[in-house]
Short mmCIF file of N, CA and C in Angstrom, two decimals:
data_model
loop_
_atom_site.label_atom_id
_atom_site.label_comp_id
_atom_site.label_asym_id
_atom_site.label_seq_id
_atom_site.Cartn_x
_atom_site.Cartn_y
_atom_site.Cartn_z
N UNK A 1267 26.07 -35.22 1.93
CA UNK A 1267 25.30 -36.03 2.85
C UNK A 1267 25.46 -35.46 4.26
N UNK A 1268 24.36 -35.25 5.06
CA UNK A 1268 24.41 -34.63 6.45
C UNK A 1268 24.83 -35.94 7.29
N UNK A 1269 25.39 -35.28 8.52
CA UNK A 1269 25.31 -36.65 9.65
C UNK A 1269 24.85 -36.02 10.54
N UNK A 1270 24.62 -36.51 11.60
CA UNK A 1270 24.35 -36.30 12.73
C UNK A 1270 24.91 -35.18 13.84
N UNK A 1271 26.10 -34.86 13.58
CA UNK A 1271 26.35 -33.59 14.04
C UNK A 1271 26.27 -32.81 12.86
N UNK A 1272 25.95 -32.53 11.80
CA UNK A 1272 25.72 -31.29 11.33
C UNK A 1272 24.10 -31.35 11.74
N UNK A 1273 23.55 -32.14 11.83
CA UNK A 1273 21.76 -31.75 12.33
C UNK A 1273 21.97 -31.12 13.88
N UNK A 1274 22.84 -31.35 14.28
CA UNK A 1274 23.03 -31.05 15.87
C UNK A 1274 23.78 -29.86 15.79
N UNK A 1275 24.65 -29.36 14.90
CA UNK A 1275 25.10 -28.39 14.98
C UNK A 1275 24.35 -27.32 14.03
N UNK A 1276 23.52 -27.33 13.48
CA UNK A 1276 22.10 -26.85 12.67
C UNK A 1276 21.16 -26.33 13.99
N UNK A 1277 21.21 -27.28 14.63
CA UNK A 1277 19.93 -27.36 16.16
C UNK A 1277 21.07 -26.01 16.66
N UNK A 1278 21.83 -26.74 17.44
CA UNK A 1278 22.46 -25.42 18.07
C UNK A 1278 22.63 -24.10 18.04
N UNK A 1279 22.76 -23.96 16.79
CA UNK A 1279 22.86 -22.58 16.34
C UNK A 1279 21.58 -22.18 16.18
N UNK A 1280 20.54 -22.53 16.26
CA UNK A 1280 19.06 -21.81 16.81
C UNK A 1280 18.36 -21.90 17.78
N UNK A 1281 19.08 -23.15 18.27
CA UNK A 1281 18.36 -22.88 19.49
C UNK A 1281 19.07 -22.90 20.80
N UNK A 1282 18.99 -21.31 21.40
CA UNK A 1282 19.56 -21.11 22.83
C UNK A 1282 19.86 -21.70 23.85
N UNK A 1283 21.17 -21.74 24.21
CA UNK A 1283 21.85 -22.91 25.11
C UNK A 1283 21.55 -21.55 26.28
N UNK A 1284 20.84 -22.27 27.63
CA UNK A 1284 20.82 -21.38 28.55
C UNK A 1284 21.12 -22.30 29.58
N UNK A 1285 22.16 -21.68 30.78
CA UNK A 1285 22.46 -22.82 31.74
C UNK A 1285 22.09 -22.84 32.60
N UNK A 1286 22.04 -24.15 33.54
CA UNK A 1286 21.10 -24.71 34.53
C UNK A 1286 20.79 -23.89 35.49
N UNK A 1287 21.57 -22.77 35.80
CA UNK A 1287 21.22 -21.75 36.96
C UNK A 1287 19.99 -20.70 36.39
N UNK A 1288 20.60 -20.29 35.02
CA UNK A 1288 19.26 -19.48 34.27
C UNK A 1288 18.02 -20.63 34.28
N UNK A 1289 17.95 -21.45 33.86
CA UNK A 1289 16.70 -22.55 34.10
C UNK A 1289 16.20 -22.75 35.59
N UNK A 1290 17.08 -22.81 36.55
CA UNK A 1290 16.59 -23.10 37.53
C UNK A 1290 15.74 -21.55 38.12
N UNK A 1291 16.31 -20.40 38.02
CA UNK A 1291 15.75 -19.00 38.14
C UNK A 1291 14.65 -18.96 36.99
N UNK A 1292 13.94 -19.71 36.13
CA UNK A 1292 13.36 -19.21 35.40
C UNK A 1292 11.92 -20.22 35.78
N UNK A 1293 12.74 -21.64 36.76
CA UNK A 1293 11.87 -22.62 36.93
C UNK A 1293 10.78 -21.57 38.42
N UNK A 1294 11.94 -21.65 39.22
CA UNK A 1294 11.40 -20.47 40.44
C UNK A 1294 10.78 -19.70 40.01
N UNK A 1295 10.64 -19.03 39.31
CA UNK A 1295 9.76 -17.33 38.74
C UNK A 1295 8.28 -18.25 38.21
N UNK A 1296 8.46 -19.10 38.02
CA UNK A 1296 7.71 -19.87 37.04
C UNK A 1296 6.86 -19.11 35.94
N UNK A 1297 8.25 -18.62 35.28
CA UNK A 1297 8.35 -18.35 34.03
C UNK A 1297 8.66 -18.98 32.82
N UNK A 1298 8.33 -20.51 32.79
CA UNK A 1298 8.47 -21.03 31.94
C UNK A 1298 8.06 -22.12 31.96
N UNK A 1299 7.52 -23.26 30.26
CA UNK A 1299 7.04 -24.54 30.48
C UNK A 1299 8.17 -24.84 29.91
N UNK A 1300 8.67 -26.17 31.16
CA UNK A 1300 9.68 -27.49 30.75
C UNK A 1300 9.75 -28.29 30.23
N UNK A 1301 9.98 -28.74 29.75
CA UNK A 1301 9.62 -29.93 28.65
C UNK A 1301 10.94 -31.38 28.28
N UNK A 1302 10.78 -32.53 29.11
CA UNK A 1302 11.73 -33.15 29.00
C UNK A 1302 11.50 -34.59 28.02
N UNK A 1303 12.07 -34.34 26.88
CA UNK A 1303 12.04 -34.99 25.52
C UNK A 1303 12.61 -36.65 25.59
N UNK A 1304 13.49 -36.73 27.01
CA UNK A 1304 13.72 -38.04 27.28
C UNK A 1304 12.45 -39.58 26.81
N UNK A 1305 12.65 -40.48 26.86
CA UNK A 1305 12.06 -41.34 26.57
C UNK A 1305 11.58 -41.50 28.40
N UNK A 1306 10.34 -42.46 28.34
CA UNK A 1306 9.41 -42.66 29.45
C UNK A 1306 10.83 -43.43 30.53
N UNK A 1307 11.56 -44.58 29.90
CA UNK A 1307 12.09 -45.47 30.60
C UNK A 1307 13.19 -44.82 31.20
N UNK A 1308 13.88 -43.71 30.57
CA UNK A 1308 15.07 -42.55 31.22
C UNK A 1308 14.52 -41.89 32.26
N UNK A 1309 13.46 -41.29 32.18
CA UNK A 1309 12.36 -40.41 33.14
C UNK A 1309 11.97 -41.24 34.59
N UNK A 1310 12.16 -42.51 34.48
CA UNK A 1310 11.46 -43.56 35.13
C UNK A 1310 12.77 -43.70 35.79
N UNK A 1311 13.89 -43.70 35.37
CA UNK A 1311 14.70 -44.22 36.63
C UNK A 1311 16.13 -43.13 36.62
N UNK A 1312 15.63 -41.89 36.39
CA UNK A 1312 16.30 -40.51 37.11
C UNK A 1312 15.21 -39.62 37.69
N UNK A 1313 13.87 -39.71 37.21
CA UNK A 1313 13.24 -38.63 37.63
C UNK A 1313 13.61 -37.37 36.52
N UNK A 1314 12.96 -36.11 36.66
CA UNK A 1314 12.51 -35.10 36.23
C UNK A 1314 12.41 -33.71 36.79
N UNK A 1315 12.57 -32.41 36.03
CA UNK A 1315 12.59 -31.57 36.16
C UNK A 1315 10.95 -31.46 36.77
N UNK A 1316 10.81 -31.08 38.25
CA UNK A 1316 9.69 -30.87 39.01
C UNK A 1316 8.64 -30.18 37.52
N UNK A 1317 7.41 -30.58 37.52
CA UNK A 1317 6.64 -30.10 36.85
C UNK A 1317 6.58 -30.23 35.69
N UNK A 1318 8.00 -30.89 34.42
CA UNK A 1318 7.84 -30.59 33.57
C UNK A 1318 7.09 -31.21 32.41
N UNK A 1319 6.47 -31.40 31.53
CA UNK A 1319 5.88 -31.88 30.30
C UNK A 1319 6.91 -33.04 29.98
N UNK A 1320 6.24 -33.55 29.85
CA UNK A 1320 6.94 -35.32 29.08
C UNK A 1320 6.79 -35.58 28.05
N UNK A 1321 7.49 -34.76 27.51
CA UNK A 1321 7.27 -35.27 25.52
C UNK A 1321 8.47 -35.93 24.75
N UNK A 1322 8.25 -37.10 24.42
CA UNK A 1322 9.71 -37.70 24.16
C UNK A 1322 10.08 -37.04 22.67
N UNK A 1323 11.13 -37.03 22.03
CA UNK A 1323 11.78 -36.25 21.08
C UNK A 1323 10.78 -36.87 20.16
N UNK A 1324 10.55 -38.44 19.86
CA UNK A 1324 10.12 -38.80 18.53
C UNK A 1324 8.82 -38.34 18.39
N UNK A 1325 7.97 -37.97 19.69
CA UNK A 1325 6.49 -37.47 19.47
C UNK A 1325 6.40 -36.13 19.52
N UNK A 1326 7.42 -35.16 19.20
CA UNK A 1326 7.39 -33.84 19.58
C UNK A 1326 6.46 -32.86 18.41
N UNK A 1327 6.50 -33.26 17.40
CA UNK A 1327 5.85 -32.48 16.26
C UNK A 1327 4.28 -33.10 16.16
N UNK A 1328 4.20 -33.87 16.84
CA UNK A 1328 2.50 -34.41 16.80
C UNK A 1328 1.75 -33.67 18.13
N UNK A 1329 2.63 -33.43 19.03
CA UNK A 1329 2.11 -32.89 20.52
C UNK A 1329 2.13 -31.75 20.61
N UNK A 1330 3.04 -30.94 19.55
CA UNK A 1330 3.23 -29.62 19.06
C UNK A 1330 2.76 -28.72 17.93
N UNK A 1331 1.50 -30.03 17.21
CA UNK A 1331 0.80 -29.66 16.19
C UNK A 1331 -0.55 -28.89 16.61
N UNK A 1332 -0.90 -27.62 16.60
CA UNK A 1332 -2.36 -27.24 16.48
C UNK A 1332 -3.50 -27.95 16.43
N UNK A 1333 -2.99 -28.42 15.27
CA UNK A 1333 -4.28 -28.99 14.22
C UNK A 1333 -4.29 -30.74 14.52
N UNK A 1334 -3.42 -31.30 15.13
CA UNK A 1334 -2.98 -32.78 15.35
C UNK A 1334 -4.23 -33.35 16.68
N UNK A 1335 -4.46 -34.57 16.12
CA UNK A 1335 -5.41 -35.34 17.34
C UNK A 1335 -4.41 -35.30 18.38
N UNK A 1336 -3.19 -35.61 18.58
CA UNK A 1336 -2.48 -35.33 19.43
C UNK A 1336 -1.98 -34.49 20.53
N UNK A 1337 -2.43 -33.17 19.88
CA UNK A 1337 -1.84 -31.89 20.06
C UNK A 1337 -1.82 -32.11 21.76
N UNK A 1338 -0.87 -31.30 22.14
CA UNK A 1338 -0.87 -31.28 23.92
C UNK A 1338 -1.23 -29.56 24.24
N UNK A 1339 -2.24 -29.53 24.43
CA UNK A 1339 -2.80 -28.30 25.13
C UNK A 1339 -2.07 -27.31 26.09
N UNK A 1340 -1.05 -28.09 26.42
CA UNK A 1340 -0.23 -27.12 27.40
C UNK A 1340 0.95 -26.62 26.63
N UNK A 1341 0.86 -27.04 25.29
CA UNK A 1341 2.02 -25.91 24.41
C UNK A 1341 1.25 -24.90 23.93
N UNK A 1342 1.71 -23.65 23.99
CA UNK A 1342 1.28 -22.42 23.37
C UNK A 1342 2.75 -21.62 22.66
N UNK A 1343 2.36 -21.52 20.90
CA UNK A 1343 3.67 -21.05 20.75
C UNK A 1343 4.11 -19.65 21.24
N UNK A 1344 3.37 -18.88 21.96
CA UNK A 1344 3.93 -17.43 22.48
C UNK A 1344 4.84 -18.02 23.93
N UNK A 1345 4.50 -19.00 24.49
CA UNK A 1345 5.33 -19.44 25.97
C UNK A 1345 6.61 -19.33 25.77
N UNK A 1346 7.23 -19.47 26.87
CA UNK A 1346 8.77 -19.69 26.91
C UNK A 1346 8.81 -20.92 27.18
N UNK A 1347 9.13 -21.85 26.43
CA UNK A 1347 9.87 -23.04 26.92
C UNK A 1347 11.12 -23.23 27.05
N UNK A 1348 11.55 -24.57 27.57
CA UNK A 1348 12.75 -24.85 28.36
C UNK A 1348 12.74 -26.20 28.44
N UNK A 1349 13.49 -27.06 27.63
CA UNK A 1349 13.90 -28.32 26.98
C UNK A 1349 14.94 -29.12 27.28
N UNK A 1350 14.52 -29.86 27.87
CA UNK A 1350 15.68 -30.98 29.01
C UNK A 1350 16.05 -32.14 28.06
N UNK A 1351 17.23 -32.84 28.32
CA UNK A 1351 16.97 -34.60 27.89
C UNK A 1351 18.11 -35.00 28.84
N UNK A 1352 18.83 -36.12 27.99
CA UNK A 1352 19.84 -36.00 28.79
C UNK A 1352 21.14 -35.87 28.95
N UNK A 1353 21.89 -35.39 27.86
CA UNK A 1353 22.98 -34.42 27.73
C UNK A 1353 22.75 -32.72 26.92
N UNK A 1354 21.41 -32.86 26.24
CA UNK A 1354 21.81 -32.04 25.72
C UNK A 1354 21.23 -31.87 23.97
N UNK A 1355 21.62 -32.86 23.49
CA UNK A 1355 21.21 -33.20 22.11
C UNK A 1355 19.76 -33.23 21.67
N UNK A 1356 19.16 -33.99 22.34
CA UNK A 1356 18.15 -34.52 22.07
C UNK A 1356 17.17 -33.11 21.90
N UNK A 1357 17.23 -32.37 23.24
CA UNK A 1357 16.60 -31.27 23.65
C UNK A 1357 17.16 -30.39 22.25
N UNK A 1358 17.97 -30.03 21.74
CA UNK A 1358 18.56 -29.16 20.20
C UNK A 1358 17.92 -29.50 19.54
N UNK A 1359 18.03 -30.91 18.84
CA UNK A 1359 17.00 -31.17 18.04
C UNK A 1359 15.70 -31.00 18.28
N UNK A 1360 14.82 -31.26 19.65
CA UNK A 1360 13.71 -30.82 19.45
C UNK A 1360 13.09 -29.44 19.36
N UNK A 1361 14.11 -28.59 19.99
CA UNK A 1361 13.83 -27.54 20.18
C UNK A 1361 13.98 -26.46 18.60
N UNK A 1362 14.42 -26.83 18.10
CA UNK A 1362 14.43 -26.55 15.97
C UNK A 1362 13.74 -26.94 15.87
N UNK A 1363 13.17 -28.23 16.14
CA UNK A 1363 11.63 -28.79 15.30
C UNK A 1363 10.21 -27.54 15.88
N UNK A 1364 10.51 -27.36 17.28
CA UNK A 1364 9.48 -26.22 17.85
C UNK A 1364 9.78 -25.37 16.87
N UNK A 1365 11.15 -24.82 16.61
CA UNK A 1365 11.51 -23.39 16.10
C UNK A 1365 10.44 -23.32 14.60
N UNK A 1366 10.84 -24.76 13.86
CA UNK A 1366 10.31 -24.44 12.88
C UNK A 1366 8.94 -24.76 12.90
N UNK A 1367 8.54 -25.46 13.57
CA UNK A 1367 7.04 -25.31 14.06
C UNK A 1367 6.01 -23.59 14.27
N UNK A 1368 7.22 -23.11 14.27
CA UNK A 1368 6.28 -21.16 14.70
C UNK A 1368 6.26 -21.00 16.57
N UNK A 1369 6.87 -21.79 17.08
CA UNK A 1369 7.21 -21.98 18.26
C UNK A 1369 8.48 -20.26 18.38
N UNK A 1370 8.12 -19.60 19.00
CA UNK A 1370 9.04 -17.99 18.99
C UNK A 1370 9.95 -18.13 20.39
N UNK A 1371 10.16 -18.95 21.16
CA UNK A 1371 10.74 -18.95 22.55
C UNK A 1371 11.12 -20.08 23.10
N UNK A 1372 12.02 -20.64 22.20
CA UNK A 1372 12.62 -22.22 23.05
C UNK A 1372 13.98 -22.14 23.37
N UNK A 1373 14.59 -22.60 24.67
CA UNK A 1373 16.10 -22.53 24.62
C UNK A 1373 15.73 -24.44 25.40
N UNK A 1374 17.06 -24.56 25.31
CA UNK A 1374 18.00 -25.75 25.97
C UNK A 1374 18.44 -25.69 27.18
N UNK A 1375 18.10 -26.46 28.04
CA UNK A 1375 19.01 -26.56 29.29
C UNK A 1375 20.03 -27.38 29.46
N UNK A 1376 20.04 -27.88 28.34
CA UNK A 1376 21.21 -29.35 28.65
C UNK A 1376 20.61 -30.31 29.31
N UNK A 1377 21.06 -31.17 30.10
CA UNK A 1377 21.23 -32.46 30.03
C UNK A 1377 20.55 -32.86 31.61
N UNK A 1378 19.73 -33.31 31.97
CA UNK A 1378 19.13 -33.89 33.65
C UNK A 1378 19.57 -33.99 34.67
N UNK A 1379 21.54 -34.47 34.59
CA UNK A 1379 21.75 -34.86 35.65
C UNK A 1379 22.74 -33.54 35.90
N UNK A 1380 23.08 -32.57 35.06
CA UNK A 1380 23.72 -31.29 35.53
C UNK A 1380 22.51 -30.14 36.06
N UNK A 1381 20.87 -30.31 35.54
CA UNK A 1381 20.09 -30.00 36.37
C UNK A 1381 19.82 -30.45 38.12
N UNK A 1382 19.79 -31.88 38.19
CA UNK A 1382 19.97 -32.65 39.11
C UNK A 1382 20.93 -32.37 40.04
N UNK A 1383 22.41 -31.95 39.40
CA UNK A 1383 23.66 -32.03 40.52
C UNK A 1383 23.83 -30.65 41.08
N UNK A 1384 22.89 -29.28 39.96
CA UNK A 1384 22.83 -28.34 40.93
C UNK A 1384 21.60 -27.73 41.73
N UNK A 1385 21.21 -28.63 41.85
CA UNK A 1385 19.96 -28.78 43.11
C UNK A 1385 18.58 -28.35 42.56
N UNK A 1386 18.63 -28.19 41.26
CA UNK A 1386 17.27 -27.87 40.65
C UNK A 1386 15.79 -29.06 41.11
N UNK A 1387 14.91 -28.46 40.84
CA UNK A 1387 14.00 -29.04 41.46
C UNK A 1387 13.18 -30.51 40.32
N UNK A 1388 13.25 -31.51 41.41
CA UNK A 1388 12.76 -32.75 40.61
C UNK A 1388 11.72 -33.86 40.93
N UNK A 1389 10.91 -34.08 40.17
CA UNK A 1389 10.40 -34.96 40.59
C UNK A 1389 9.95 -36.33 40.18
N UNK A 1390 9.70 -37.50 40.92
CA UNK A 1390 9.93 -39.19 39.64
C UNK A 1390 9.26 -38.97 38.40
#
């Protein structure tokens, strides 16, 4: 029977932990779409990685589908994305669901408020 850290430690091991200084240099170059998987009501009272896509974890494979009424137009699987929540987890798991989606370029930034505390850019 799996639990919850072996799905998280499954996530991890594919998908690239890159830290907030590489994210924040990658936000500047704007070389990359952000994507913060938090729920609306977390987003609402920390704010956000300036610019990034608001896709909460549970809607990530419908907004990330091609073929889905849903689909969000601003994912392209050749992009680099870059996957926020708010420690950390949430963003692993979604970022495997991209992987196995055919998604070729997702890492992790960890968690909002270690984006936040090193001056990365944000907005409500």
């Amino acid at each position: 029977m799996k639990t919850a850290t072996h799905y998280l430690e499954e996530a991890n091991a594919v998908v690239p932990k890159i830290t907030v200084e590489e994210g924040i240099a990658k936000h500047a170059a704007g070389a990359a779409t952000f994507i913060d998987v938090r729920d609306g009501t977390d987003i609402a009272a920390s704010g956000t990685i300036a610019g990034a896509l608001r896709i909460p974890r549970g809607m990530m494979e419908f907004r990330a589908d091609v073929d889905h009424a849903l689909h969000d137009a601003a994912l392209s699987k050749d992009a680099e994305l870059v996957l926020i929540c708010g420690a950390g987890g949430q963003a692993a798991l979604a970022g495997k669901t991209l992987k196995e989606m055919g998604y070729a370029h997702v890492s992790n930034v960890g968690g909002f408020s270690a984006w936040k505390d090193a001056g990365g850019p944000v907005e409500d």
